[in-house]
Structures are given as C-alpha cells and as structure tokens.
Short mmCIF file of C-alpha atoms and ligand atoms in Angstrom, two decimals:
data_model
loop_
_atom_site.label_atom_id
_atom_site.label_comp_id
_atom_site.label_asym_id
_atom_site.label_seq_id
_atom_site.Cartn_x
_atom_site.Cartn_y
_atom_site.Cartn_z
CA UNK A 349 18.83 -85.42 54.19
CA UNK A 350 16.18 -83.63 56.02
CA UNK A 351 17.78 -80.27 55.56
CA UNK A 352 18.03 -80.81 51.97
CA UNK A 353 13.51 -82.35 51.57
CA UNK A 354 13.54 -78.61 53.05
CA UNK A 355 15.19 -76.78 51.21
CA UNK A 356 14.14 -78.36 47.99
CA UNK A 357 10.20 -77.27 49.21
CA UNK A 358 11.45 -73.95 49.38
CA UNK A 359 12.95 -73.59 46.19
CA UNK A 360 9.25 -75.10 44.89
CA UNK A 361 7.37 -72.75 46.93
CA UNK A 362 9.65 -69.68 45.91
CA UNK A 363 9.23 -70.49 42.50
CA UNK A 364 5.31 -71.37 42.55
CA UNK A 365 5.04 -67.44 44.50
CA UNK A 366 7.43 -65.80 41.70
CA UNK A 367 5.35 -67.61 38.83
CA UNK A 368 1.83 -66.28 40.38
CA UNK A 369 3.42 -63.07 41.34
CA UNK A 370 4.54 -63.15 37.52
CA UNK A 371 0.87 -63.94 36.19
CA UNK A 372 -0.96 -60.75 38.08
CA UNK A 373 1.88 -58.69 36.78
CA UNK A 374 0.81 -59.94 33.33
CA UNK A 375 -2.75 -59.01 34.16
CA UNK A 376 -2.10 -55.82 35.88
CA UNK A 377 -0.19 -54.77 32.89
CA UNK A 378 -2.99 -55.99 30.67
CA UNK A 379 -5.93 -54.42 32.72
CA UNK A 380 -3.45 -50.75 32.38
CA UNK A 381 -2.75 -51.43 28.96
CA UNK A 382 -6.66 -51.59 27.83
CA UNK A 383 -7.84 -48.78 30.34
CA UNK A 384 -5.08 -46.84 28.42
CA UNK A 385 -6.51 -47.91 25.19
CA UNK A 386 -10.16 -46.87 26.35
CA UNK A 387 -8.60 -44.06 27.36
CA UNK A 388 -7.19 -42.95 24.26
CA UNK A 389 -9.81 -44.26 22.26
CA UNK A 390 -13.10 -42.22 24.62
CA UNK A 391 -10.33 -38.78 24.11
CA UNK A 392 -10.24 -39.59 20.37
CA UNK A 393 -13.92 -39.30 19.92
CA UNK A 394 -14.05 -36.40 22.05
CA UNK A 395 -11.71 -34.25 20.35
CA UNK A 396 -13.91 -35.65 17.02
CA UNK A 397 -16.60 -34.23 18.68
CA UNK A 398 -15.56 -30.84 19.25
CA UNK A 399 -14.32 -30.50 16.44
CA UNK A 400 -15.87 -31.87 13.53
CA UNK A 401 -14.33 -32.06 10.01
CA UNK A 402 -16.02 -31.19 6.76
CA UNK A 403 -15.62 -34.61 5.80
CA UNK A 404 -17.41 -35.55 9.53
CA UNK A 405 -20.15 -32.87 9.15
CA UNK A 406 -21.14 -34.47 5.76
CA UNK A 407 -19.48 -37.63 5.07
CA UNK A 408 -18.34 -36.66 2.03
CA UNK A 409 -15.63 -37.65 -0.26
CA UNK A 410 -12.89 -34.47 -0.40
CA UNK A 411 -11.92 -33.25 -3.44
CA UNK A 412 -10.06 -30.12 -4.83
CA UNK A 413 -11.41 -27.67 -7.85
CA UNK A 414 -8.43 -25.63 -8.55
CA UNK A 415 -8.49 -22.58 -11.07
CA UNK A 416 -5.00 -21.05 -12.54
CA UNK A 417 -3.96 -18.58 -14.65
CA UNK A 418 -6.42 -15.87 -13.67
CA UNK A 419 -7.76 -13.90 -12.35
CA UNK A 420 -9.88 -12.99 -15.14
CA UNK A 421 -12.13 -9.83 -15.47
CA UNK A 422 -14.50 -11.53 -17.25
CA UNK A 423 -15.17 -14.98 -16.04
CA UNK A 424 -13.58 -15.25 -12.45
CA UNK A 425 -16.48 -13.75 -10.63
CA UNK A 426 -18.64 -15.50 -12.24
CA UNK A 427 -17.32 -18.72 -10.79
CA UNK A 428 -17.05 -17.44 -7.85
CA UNK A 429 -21.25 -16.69 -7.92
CA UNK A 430 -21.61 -20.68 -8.41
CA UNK A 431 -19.24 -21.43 -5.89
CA UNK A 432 -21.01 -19.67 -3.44
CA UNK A 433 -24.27 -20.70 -4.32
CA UNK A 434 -22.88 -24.21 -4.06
CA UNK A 435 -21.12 -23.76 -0.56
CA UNK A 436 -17.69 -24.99 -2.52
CA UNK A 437 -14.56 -23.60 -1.80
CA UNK A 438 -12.00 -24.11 -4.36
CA UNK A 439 -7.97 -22.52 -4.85
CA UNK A 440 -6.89 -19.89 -6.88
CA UNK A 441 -3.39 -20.15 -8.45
CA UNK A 442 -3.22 -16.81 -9.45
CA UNK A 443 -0.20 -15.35 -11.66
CA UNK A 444 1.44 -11.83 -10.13
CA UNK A 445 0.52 -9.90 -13.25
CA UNK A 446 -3.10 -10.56 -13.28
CA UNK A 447 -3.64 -10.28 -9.52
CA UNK A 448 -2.07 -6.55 -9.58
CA UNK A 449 -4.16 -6.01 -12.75
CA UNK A 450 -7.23 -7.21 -10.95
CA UNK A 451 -6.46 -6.98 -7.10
CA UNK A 452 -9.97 -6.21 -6.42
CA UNK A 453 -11.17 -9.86 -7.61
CA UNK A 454 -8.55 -11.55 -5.77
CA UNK A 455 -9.59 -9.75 -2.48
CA UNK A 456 -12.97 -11.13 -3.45
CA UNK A 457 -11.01 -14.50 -3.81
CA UNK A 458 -9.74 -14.34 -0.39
CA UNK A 459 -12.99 -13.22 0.92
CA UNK A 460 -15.24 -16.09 0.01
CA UNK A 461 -12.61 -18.52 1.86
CA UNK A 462 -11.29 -19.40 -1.18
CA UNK A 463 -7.33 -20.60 -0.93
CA UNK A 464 -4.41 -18.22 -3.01
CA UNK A 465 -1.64 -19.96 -4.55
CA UNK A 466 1.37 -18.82 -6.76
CA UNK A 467 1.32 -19.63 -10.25
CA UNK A 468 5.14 -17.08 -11.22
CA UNK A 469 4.78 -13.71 -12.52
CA UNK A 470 4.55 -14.16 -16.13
CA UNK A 471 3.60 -17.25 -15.76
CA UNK A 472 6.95 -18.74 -16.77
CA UNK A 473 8.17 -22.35 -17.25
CA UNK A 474 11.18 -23.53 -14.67
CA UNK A 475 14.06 -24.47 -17.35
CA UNK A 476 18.03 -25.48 -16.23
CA UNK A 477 19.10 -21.31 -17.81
CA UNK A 478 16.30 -19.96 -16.04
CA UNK A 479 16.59 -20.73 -12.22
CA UNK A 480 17.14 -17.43 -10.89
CA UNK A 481 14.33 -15.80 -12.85
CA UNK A 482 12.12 -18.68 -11.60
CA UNK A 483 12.53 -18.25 -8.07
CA UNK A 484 12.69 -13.80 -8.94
CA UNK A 485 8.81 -14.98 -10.19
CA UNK A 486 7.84 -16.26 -7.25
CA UNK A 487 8.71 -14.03 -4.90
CA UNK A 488 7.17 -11.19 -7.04
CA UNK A 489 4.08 -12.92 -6.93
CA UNK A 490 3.80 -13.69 -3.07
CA UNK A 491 4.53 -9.84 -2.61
CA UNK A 492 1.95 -8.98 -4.45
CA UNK A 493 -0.44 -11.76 -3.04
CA UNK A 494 0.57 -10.11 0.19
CA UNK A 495 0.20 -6.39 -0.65
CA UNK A 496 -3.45 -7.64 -1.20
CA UNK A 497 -4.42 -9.64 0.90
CA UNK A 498 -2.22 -9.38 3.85
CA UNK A 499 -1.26 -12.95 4.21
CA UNK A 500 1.36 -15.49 2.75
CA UNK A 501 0.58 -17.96 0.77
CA UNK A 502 2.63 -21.36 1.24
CA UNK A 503 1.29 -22.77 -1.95
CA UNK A 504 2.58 -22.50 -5.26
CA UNK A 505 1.81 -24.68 -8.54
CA UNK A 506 4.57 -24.31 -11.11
CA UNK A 507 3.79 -23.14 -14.49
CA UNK A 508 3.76 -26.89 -16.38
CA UNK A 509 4.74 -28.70 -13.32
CA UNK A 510 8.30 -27.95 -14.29
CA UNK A 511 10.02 -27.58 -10.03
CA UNK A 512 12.94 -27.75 -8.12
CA UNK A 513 12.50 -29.03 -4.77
CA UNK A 514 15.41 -26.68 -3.79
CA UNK A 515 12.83 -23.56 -3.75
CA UNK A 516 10.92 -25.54 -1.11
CA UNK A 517 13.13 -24.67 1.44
CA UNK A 518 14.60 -21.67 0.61
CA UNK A 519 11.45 -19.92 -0.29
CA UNK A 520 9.18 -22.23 2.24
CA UNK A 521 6.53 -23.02 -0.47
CA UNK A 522 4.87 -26.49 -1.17
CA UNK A 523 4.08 -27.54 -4.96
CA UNK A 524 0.28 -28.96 -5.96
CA UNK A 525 0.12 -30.61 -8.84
CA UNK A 526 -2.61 -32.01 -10.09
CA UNK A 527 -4.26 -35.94 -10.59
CA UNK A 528 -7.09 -34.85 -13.06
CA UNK A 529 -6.44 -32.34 -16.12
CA UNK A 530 -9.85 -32.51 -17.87
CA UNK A 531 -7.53 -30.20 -20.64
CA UNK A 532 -10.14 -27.18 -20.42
CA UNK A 533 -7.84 -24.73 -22.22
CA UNK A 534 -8.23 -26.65 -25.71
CA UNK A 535 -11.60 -26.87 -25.68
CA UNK A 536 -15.00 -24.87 -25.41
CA UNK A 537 -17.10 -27.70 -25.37
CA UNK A 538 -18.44 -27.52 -21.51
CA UNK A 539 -20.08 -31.23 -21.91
CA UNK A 540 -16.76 -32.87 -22.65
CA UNK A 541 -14.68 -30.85 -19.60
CA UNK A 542 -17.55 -32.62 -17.17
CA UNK A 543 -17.08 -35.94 -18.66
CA UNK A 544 -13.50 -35.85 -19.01
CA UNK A 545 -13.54 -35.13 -14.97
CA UNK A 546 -16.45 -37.23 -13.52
CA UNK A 547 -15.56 -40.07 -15.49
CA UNK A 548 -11.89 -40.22 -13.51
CA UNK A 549 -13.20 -38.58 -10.20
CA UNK A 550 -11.85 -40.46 -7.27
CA UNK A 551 -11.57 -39.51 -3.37
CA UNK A 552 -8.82 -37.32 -3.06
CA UNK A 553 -8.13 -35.87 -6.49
CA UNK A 554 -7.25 -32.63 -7.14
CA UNK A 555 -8.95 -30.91 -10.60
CA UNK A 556 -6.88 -28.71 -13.00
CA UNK A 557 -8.90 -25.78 -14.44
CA UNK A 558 -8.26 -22.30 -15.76
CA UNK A 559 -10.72 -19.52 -14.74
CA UNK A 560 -10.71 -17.32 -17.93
CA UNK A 561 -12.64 -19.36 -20.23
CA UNK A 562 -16.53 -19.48 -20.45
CA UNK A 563 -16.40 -22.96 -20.85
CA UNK A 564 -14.35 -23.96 -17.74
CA UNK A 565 -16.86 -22.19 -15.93
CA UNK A 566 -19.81 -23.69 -17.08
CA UNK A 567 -18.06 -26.96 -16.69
CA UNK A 568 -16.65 -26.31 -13.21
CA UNK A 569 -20.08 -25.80 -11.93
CA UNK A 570 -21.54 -28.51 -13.86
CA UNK A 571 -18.95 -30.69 -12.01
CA UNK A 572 -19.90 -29.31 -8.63
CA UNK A 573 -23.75 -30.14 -9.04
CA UNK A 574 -23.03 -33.55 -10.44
CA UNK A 575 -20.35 -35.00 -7.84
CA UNK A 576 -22.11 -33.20 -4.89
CA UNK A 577 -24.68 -35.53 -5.91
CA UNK A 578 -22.41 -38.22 -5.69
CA UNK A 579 -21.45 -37.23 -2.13
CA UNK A 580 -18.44 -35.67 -2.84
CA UNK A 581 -16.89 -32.27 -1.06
CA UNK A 582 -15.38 -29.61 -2.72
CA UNK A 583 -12.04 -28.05 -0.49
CA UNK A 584 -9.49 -26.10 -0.94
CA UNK A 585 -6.07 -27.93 -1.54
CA UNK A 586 -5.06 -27.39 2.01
CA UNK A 587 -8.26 -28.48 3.79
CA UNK A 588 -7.52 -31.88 1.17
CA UNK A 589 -3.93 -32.01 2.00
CA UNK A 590 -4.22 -31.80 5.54
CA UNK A 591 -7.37 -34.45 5.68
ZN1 LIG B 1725 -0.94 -21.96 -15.98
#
C-alpha cells in the first residue's frame, strides 16, 4: 500500500515538472518567435532605408505613360522635352523600321532613362497563318534595338494585343498591355485625350499613347501636370511592374 501512495506522488510530481517544463518551452518559443519577428521587421526597414523607392521618396501613386508606334521625327522629341522638364520617365514601344530610320532619337530615348520595348517590324498583327513572320518581327526588332543601344529589351507589346504566350519562352520577352486607351490615334482634340485618361486614372494603370501625333503630345503632358498634381508618379512599365 505504501509503495503504491509513493509511487502514485511520483507519477503527480513527474507530470506537474513535464507540464511546467512544457509551459517555459511555450514561452521560450514565444519570446524566439517575436525577437525573430523584431528581427525581421527592424532588417525590413533598414533595407527600406537604404534603399528607397520612387514610390518611398515621394509617396506617390505609380503609373505608366507608354508611347508606340514611333519614333517619330517630328513629335517624339518633343515629348521627350516635357518629360524631362517633368522628371517623368515613360516606355517607348518602338517598331524596327522606325527605330533604324531614326536611331538617333531612340538613343536619345535610352538616354533620358526612358524604357525600349518591341512593338514587330512592320508593325504587324499576330494572326493563326502568320506565326512565323510574327516571331521573324520580333527578333528583327530587338536586333536593331540592340545595334543601337547595346542592350536587350525583355519587353514587347504586340501590335493589337493579338500574342502567343509560346514566344514568351522561346524568345524570353514579357507582353504589356495596357488598362487605359484614351484612343489618341482617332482624335486631335488634346482636351478630350486628358479627360478620357484622368477621368479612369487609378494606381497602377498603364496609359496607351502613340508618339507621332501633335495631339498625343500635348495631351501626354497635359496628363503629366494634372495627375502629378494628384500625387501620382510617372514610371516606366518595369519600375510599375516590379513595384
Ligand atoms: Zn501600334
């Protein structure tokens, strides 16, 4: 009988050790668990820190001006005055012909920290008959993007939006469509371009223009001056897709 009082105040006492034992494991765990937290949380705001964002520098909303179809002899560097009066950088979906016309302006493109993209040779449309053609277009253009400018571009928006995510791989090139087409190329009227775009505008959205009309200018720089106002930022589609 005696044997057995004992041994059941063992068991007791083994189990009341185990269950405190159990309850500063708990907090141990907990006390690691938030210094690691901290931890991650004080190296967060120090990479922040070091390097800042343009979104951090201004606290700005990002959005994307894009320009296709050009360049354009008469109208291209023109934008590109207002964009660099305006501290905007913007992409350039340039089409092979006119950048070996006009290599000079896209150099000037590249310059100014502007972003290149690929916008086919002859600016064709992607059709089921014309696959091989297609992808011919494309690498055209990034040779002569290259022959200019010395780098690759990754970037490429299709004539139309017409793709095949097959050429993603095989030619490593990411598609950017678009969210706003303020449908610059079918009208001159520079007032309605601005309030077809500002009216939409939303954090994030990426603008559809075409660099060799008057109007597009006018309006792309109208655009600018309003939404800065608003607090947004103007980057190129990368800065925006990597944000
Ligand atoms: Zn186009």
């Amino acid at each position: 009988m005696k044997v057995r009082k004992w041994w059941k105040r063992m068991v007791i006492l083994d189990l009341l050790l185990a269950g405190l034992l159990f309850l500063r494991t708990c907090q141990g765990y907990e006390e690691s668990l938030q210094a690691s937290v901290q931890y991650d949380q004080e190296n967060r705001e120090q990479t922040q820190d070091s390097v800042p964002t343009d979104q951090s520098q201004s606290g700005g909303k990002l959005v994307a001006l894009t320009f296709d179809d050009g360049p354009d002899p008469r109208y291209t560097e023109k934008l590109l005055d207002g964009l660099k009066e305006r501290g905007v950088k913007a992409t350039f979906f340039v089409t092979g012909a006119n950048a070996s016309k006009y290599p000079e302006i896209v150099k000037r493109i590249q310059e100014e920290g502007h972003l290149i993209g690929n916008h086919t040779y002859h600016h064709i449309q992607l059709t089921a008959a014309n696959g091989e053609q297609f992808r011919n277009e494309i690498v055209s253009t990034n040779e002569v993007i290259r022959e200019i400018t010395g780098e690759d571009t990754e970037y490429i928006r299709p004539p139309y939006g017409s793709w095949n995510k097959k050429y993603e791989e095989e030619l490593n090139m990411f598609p950017v469509l678009w969210s706003i087409d303020p449908r610059d190329w079918c009208s001159d009227d520079a007032d309605c371009i601005v309030r077809n775009t500002v009216s939409k505008i939303k954090e994030g959205d990426i603008i559809l223009m075409h660099d060799q009309y008057k109007s597009s200018v006018i309006a792309a720089l109208e655009i600018v001056d309003r939404l800065q106002k608003d607090g947004y930022v103007f980057v190129t589609v990368e800065e925006l897709l990597l944000d």
